[in-house]
XYZ file of C-alpha atoms in Angstrom:
595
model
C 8.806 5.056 -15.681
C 6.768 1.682 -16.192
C 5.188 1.790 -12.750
C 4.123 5.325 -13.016
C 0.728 6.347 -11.975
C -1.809 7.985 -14.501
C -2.526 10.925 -13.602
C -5.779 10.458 -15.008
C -7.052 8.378 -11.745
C -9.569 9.083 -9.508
C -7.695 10.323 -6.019
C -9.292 7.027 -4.077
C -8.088 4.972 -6.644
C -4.847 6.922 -6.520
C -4.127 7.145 -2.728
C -4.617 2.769 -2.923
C -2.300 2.131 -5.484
C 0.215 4.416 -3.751
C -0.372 2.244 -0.432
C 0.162 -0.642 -2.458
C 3.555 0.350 -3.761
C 4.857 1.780 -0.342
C 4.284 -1.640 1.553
C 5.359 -3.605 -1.934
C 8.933 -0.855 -1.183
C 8.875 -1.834 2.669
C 8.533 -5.521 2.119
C 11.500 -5.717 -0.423
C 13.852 -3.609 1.520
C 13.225 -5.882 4.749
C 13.324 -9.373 2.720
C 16.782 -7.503 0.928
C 18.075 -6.180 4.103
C 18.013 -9.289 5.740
C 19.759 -11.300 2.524
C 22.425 -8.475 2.645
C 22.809 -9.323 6.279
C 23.198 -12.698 5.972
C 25.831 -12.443 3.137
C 27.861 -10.121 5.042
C 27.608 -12.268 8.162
C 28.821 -14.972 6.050
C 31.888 -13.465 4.508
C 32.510 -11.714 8.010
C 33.182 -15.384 9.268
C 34.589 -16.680 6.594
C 36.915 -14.182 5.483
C 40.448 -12.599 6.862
C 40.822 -9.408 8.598
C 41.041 -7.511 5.074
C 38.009 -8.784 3.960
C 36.207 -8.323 7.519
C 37.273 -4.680 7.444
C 36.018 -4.407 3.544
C 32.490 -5.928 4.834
C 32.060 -3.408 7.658
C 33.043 -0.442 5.156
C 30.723 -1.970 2.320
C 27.948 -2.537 4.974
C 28.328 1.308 6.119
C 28.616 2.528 2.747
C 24.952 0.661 1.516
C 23.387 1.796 4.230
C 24.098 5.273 3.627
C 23.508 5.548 0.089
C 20.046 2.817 0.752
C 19.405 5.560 3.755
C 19.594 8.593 0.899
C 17.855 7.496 -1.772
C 15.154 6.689 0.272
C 14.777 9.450 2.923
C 11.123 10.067 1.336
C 10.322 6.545 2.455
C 11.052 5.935 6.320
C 9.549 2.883 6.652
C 11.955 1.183 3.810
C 14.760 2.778 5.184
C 13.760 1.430 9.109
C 12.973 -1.905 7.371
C 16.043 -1.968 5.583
C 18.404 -1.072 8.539
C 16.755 -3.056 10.941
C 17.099 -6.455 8.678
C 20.476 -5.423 7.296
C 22.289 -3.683 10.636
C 21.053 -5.250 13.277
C 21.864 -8.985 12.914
C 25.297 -7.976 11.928
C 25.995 -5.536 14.858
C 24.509 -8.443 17.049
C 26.973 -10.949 15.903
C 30.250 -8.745 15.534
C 29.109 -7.609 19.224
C 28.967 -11.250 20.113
C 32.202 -12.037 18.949
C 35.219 -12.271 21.569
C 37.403 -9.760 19.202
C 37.955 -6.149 20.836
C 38.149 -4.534 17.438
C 34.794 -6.149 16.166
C 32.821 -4.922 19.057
C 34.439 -1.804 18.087
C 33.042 -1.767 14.675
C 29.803 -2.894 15.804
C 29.854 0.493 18.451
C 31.061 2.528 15.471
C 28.211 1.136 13.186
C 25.586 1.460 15.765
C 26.901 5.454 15.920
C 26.569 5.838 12.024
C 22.850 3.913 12.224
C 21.881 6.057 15.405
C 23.144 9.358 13.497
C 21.408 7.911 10.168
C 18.125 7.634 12.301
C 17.941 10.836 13.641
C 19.013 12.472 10.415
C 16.102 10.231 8.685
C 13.626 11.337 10.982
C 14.452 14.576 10.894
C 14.339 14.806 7.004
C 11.078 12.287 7.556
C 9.473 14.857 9.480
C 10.352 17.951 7.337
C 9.208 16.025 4.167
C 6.037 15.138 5.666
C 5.161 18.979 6.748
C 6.015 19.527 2.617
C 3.589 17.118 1.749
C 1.182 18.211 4.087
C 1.052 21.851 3.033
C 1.118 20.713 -0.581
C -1.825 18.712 0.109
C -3.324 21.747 2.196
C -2.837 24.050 -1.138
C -3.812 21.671 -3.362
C -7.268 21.193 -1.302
C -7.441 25.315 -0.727
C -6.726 25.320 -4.105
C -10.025 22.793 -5.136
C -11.999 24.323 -2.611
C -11.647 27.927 -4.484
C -12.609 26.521 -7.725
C -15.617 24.857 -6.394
C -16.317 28.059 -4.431
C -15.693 29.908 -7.725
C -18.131 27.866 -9.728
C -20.415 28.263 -7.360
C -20.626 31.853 -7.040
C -20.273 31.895 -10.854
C -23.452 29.881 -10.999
C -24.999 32.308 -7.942
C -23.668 35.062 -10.693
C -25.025 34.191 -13.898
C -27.975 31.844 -12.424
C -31.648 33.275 -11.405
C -31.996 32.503 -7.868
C -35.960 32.568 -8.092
C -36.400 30.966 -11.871
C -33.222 28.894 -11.974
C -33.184 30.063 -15.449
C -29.366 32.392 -16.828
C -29.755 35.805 -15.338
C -29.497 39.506 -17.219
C -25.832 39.408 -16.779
C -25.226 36.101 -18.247
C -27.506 37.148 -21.151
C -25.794 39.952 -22.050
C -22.378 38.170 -22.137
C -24.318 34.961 -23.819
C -25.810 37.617 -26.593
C -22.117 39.104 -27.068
C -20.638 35.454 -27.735
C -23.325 34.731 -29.999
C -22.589 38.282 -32.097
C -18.940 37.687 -31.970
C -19.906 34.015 -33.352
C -22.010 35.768 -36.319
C -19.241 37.899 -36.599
C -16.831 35.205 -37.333
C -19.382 33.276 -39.557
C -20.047 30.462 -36.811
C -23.290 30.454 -36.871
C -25.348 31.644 -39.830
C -27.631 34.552 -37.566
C -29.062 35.259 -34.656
C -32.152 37.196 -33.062
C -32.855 38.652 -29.824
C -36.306 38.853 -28.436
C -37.715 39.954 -24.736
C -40.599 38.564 -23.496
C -43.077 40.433 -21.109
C -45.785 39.640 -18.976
C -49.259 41.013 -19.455
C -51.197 40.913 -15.951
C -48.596 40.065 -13.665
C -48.554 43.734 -11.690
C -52.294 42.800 -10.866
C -51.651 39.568 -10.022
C -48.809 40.471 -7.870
C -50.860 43.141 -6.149
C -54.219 41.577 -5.380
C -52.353 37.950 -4.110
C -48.979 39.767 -2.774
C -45.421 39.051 -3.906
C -45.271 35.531 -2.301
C -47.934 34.102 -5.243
C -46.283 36.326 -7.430
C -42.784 34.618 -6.830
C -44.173 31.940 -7.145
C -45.734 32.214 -10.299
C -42.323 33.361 -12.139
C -41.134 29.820 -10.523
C -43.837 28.225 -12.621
C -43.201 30.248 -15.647
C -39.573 29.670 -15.501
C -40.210 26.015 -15.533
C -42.516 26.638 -18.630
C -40.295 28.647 -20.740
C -37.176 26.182 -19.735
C -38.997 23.631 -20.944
C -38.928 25.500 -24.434
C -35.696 25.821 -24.423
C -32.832 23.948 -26.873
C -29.591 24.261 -28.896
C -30.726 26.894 -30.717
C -33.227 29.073 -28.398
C -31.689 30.300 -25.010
C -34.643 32.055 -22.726
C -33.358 33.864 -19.544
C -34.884 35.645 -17.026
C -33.829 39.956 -17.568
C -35.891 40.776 -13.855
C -39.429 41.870 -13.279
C -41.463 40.065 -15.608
C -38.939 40.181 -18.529
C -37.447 37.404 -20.262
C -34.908 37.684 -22.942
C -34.573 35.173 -25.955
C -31.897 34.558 -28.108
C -32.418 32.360 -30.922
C -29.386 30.820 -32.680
C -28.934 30.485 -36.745
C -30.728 32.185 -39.502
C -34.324 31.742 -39.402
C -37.534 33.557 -41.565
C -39.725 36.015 -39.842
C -42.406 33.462 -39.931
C -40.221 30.722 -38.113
C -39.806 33.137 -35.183
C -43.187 34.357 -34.889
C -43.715 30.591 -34.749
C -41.155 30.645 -31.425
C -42.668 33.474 -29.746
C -46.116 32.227 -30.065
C -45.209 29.275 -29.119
C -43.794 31.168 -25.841
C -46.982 33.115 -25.363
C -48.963 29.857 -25.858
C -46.843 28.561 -22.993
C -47.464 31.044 -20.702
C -51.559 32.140 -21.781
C -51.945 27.680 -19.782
C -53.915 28.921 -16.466
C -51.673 29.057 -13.550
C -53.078 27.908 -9.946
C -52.598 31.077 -7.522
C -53.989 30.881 -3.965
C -55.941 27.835 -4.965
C -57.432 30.205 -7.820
C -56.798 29.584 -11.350
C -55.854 32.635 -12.832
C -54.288 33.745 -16.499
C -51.325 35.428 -18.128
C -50.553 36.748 -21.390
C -47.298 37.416 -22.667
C -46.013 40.155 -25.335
C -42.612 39.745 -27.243
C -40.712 41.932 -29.125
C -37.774 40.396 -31.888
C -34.918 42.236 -33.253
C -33.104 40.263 -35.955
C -29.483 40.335 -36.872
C -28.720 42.604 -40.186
C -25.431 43.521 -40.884
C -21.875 44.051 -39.530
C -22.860 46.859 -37.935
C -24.873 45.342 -35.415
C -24.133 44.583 -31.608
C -25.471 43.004 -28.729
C -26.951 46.134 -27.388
C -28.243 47.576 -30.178
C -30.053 44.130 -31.099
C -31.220 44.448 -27.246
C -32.570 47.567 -27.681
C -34.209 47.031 -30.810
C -36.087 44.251 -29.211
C -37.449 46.382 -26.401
C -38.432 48.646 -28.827
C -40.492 45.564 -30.787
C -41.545 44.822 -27.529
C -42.746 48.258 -26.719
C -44.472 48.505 -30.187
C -46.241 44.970 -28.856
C -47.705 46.407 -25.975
C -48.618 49.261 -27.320
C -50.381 48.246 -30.528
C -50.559 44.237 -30.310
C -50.602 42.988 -26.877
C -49.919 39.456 -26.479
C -48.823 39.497 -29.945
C -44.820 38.838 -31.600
C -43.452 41.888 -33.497
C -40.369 41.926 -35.212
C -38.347 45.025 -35.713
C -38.602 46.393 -39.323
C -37.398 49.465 -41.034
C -39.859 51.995 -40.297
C -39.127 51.066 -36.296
C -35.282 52.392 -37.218
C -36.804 55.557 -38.380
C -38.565 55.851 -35.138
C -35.692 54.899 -32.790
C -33.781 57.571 -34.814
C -36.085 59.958 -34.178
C -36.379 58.814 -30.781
C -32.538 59.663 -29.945
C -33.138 62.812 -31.755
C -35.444 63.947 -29.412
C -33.713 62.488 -26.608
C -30.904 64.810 -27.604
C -32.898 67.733 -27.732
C -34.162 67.367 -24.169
C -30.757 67.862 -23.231
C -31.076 71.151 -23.897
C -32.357 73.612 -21.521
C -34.465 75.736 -23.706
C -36.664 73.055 -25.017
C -39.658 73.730 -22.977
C -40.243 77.081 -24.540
C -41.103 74.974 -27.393
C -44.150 73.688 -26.403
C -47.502 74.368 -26.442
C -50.981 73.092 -25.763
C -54.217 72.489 -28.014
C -57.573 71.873 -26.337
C -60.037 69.413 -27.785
C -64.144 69.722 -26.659
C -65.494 67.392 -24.534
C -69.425 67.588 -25.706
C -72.901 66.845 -24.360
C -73.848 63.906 -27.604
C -77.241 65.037 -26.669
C -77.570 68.524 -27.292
C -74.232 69.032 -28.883
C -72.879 71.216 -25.865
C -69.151 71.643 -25.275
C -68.553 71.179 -21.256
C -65.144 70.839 -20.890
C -61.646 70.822 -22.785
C -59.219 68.393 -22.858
C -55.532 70.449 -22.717
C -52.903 68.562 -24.870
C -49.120 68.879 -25.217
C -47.756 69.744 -28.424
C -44.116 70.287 -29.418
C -42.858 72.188 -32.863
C -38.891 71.752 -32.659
C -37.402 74.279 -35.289
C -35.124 71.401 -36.216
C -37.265 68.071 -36.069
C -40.704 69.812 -36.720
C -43.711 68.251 -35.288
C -42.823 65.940 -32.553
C -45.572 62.984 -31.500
C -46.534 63.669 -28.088
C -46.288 60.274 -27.214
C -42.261 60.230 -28.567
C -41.567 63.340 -26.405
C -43.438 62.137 -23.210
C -41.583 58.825 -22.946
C -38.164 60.567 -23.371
C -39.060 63.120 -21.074
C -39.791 60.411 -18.538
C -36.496 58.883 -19.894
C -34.842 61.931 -18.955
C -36.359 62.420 -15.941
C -37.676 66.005 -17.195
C -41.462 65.121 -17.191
C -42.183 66.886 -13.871
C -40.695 69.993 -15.106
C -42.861 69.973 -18.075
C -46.200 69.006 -16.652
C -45.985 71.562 -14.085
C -44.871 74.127 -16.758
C -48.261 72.915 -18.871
C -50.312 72.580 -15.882
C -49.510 76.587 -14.891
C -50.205 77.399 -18.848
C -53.484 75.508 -19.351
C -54.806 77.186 -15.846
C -53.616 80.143 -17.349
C -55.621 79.798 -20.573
C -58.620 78.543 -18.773
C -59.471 81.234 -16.885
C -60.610 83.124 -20.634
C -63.419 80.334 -20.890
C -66.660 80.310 -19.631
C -66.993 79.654 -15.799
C -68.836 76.504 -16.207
C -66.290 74.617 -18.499
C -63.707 72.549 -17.007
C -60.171 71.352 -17.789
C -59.419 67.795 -17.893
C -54.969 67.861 -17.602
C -52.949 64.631 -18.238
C -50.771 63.157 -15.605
C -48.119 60.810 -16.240
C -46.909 57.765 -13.633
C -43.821 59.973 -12.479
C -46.206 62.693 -11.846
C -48.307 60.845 -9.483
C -45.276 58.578 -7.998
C -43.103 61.760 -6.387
C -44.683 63.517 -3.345
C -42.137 66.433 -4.756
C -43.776 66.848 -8.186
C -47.557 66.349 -5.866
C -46.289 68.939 -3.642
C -45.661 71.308 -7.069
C -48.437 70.674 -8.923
C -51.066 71.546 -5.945
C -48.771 74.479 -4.997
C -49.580 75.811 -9.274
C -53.546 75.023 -8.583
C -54.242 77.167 -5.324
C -51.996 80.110 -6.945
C -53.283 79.970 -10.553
C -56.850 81.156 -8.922
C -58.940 78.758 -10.876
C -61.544 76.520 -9.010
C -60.094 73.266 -8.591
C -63.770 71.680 -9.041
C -63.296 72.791 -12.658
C -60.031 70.771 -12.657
C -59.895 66.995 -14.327
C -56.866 65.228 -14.028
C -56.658 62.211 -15.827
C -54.084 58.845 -15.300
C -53.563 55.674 -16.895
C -54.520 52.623 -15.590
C -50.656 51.717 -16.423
C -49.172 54.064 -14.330
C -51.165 53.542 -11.211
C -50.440 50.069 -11.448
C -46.573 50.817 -11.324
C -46.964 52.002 -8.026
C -50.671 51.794 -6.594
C -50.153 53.135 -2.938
C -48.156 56.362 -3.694
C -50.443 56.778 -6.759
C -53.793 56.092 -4.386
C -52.203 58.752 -1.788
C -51.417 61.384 -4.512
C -55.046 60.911 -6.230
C -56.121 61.165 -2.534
C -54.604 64.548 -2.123
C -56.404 65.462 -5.305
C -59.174 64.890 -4.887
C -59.579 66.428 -1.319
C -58.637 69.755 -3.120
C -61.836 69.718 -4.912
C -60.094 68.346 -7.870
C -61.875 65.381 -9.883
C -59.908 62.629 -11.425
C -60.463 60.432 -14.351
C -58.656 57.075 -15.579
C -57.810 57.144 -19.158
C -57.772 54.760 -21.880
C -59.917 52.317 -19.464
C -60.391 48.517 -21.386
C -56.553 49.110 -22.635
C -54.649 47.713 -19.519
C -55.187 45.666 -16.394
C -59.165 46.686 -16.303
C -59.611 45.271 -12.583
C -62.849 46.361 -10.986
C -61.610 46.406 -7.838
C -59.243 48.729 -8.559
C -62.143 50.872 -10.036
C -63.686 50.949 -7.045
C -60.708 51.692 -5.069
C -59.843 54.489 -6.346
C -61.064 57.993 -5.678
C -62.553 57.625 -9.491
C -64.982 60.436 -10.684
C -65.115 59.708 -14.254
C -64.000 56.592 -17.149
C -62.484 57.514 -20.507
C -62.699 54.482 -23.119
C -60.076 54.381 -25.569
C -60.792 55.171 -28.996
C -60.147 51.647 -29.833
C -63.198 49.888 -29.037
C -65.121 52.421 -31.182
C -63.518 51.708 -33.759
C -65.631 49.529 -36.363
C -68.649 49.709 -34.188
C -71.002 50.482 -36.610
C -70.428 46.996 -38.338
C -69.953 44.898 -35.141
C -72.277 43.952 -32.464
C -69.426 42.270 -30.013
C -67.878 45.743 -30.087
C -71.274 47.434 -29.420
C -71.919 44.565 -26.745
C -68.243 45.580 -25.061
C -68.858 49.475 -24.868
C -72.893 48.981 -23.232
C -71.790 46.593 -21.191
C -68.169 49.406 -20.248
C -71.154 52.324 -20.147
C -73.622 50.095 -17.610
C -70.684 49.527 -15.608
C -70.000 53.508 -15.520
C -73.478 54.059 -14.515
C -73.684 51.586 -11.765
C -70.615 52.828 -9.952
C -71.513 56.237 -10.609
C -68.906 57.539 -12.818
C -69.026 59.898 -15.817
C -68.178 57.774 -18.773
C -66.007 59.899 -21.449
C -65.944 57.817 -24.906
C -62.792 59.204 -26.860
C -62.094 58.816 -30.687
C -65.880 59.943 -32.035
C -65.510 60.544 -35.654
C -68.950 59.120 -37.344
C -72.447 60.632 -37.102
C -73.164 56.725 -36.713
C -71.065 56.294 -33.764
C -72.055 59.063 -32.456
C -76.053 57.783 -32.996
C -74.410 54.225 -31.585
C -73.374 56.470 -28.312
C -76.288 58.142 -27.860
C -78.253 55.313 -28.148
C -76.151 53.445 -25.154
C -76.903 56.389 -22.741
C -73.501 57.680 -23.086
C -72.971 61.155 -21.238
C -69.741 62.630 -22.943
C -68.061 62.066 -26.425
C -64.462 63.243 -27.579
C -63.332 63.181 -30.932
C -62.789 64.808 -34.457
C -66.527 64.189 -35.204
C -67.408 67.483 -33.122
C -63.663 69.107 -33.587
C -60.233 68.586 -33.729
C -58.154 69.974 -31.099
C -57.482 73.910 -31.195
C -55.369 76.378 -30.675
C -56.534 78.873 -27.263
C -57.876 81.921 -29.110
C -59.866 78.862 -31.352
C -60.550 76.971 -28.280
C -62.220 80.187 -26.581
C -64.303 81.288 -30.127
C -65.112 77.545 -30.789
C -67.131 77.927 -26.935
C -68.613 81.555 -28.166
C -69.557 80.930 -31.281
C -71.696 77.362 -29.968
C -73.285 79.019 -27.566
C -74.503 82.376 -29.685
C -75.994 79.601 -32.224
C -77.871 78.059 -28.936
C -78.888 81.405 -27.639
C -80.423 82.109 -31.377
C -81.964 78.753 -31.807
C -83.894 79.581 -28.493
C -84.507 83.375 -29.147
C -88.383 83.321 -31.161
C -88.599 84.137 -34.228
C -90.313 86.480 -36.320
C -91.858 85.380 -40.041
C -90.048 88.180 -41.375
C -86.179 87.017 -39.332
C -86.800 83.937 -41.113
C -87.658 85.608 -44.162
C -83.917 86.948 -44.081
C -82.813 83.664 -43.042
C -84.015 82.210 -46.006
């Protein structure tokens, strides 16, 4: 037990000092072997026939219990025989006695069987060790293959940063560590990338892999005991941030994320920009798990985009009430009749000028007899979430054509499409299939898209605008200025007119930036030859603003708030008798009654 190895050695360091002690073995058995020999030579001349016979029988006896304990060790047992055996078999063979060169015969037997027997065992033994030695290495090779393809399983191949799956299993350790009063809190955040679609577009997936490398290295750089970043896929990072902390502390950490990634990257030998949007959810009660702090977060993160982009917002109370609203209205999509529910208002779309209504805009509206009023832009992402939002538009779209045809002929209809609209050649194929059989003139038709949902998927959404347009149709992009804005784009596609969101009229009575923004959006419009549509008029000074600018069309509560059909249709009538009478002349005594 006092020459035992640690197990604790290295296996160089352990396959020397097991050399060391097999030759140290060898070495003694030969140097003892050939004392034993001696001594037994000695008494074998020295001694009477008794004692000669005791000597061969003790010699015999050695041997075989030397031979046994040491079967694992051949060359102690060879070096042991050889010095012990074979001087005395040489002498007693010498001798002149009959019965001596017996014994020597009958010991040579017992050595000759005790060889083969050794090698035998020797060989048997060594197979053992061998396929020990083979498990034990198939055995280290699986656990290095099984860390590996752990790593290649919980390790972004592109970023090198943890992937979705390790974050999810990360974010349930951490809750169960909250849980158990480990740590004191924790908060989940996602991080997306504003620009990165156009980026990856106009320079190709290549630049844009390459970029995530660089942002990867960026946002590991950020990272330490307490905040864990990992890479969800797309452009989507997650964030989990260890230990109770104040909403202004993580604000602090995702600006100092966005900061990070807002540093000009070199693309192509361009420099080019990012910004980055994040959305926190914080850790409140018992109650809460690893998905529903995820899913709060994308909700934040949603609410970023939406309202704040490039900002950090932190889920809060009133977000709960939408979320539960939300599922709500996710519920009630499940149910088949749902559609009969809705309905559509139509807002004018006016000549500033001479205060001329040219066109409607058709909107979706949904009155649930259990929830009430539902916000059409609630309803529209869980319809896409459901996967129902074909069904509807082309339900709408056959209504509004329907409800069109009461108006004058020279008024159009400006519809809304959404991304999964203009993405499935199925839902193209059913929406131009309602426009030739509804009878109305597809030159009266507007359909409008985001810049967001082209963007999602340009070349199906260039084909089915395409396909539009060749009807006759004309198309508009909506809420232009509020997403990726590229001219080129603009000019690619088969644009007829520009809507600018309501929010850069805001406030532009009182600032000249925001004037500066919208003349230089409306020269722009004018030089590529595209209607410009200014949404969200609600001021006789914005309007005066507008009119000033050159702009052709205005939208907005300032001429009327959207209306009901039968409204829609005497809103139209009734303008157009107060035109006809303003241009009728007038006789001293009609303005007599006038007065």
């Amino acid at each position: 037990w006092f020459m035992a190895i640690p197990e604790s050695a290295e296996p160089e360091e352990l396959n020397q000092m097991i050399l060391i002690r097999l030759h140290g073995t060898i070495w003694n058995h030969l140097m003892f072997g050939a004392l034993y020999s001696g001594w037994a030579i000695q008494l074998f001349m020295t001694g009477d026939v008794s004692t000669q016979g005791l000597v061969v029988a003790f010699v015999g006896v050695s041997a075989f219990g030397i031979v046994l304990c040491l079967m694992h060790v051949r060359g102690a047992v060879v070096a042991y025989l050889g010095s012990a055996l074979v001087p005395l078999i040489a002498f007693m063979w010498m001798s002149e006695e009959t019965h001596f060169r017996t014994g020597a015969f009958i010991v040579i037997m017992v050595a000759l069987v005790f060889v083969i027997v050794l090698n035998r065992y020797s060989r048997g033994f060594a197979r053992m060790i061998n396929q020990a030695n083979l498990v034990k290495r198939q055995k280290l090779e699986a656990e290095r293959l099984g860390k590996a393809n752990l790593a290649l399983a919980n390790q972004d191949s592109l970023t090198g940063l943890a992937n979705r799956r390790c974050f999810m299993s990360t974010l349930e350790r951490r809750v169960n560590d909250v849980k158990s009063h480990r740590i004191s809190g924790i908060a989940v955040g996602i991080l997306d990338l504003d620009g990165f679609k156009l980026i990856n577009d106009v320079y190709g997936h290549s630049a844009g892999d390459k970029l995530l490398v660089e942002v990867g290295r960026r946002l590991s750089a950020l990272q330490s005991s307490r905040v864990y970043i990992s890479r969800l896929g797309g452009d989507e990072f997650g964030i989990i941030v260890s230990n109770k902390m104040n909403d202004s502390e993580l604000i602090e950490i995702g600006e100092l994320l966005c900061d990070a990634i807002k540093a000009p990257f070199c693309v192509s030998g361009k420099k080019t920009h990012l910004g980055g949007s994040v959305g926190f959810a914080k850790w409140a009660d018992q109650s809460d798990t690893g998905e529903s702090l995820f899913e709060k977060a994308d909700y934040a993160l949603y609410h970023a985009k939406e309202n704040e982009r490039g900002g950090v917002i932190i889920f809060a109370a009133h977000h709960a009430e939408i979320i539960r609203e939300v599922r709500e209205v996710d519920r009630l999509m499940q149910d088949a009749d749902f559609i009969d529910e809705m309905s559509l208002v139509f807002q004018p779309i006016v000549l500033p000028n001479t205060a001329t209504t040219v066109g409607f805009e058709a909107l979706a509206r949904w009155n649930s007899p259990l929830l009430g009023n539902i916000s059409p832009d609630v309803f529209i992402r869980s319809a896409e979430r459901a996967g129902t939002i074909n069904k509807i538009t082309a339900f709408l779209l056959e209504k509004a054509l329907g409800e069109a045809k009461k108006w004058p002929e020279d008024l159009f209809i400006s519809f809304n499409l959404s991304m999964q609209d203009i993405t499935s050649s199925e839902a193209m194929v059913r929406l131009i299939a309602i426009v030739n059989s509804s009878g109305f003139d597809p030159k009266r038709i507007t359909f409008e898209v985001t810049e967001t949902s082209i963007m999602d998927n340009y070349d199906t959404a260039l084909l089915s605008l395409s396909l539009l347009k060749n009807m006759g149709c004309k198309i508009a992009l909506d809420d232009f200025g509020t997403g990726y804005s590229s001219l080129s784009y603009v000019r690619a596609l088969p644009l007829d007119k520009l809507k600018l969101d309501r929010s850069f009229i805001t406030g532009i009575e009182n600032s000249e930036d925001a004037c500066s923004i919208v003349h230089t959006m409306v020269e722009m419009c004018q030089s590529l030859r595209l209607d410009c549509i200014v949404e969200g008029v609600e001021t006789k000074d914005q309007l005066s603003i507008l009119s000033a600018m050159g702009v052709k069309l205005i939208q907005g509560y300032y001429y009327s708030r959207p209306l009901c059909s039968n409204d829609a249709v005497d809103f139209v009538l009734e303008e157009r008798r107060l035109d006809e009478f303003r241009e009728s002349p007038m006789t001293q005594s009609d303005m007599a009654v006038i007065g």
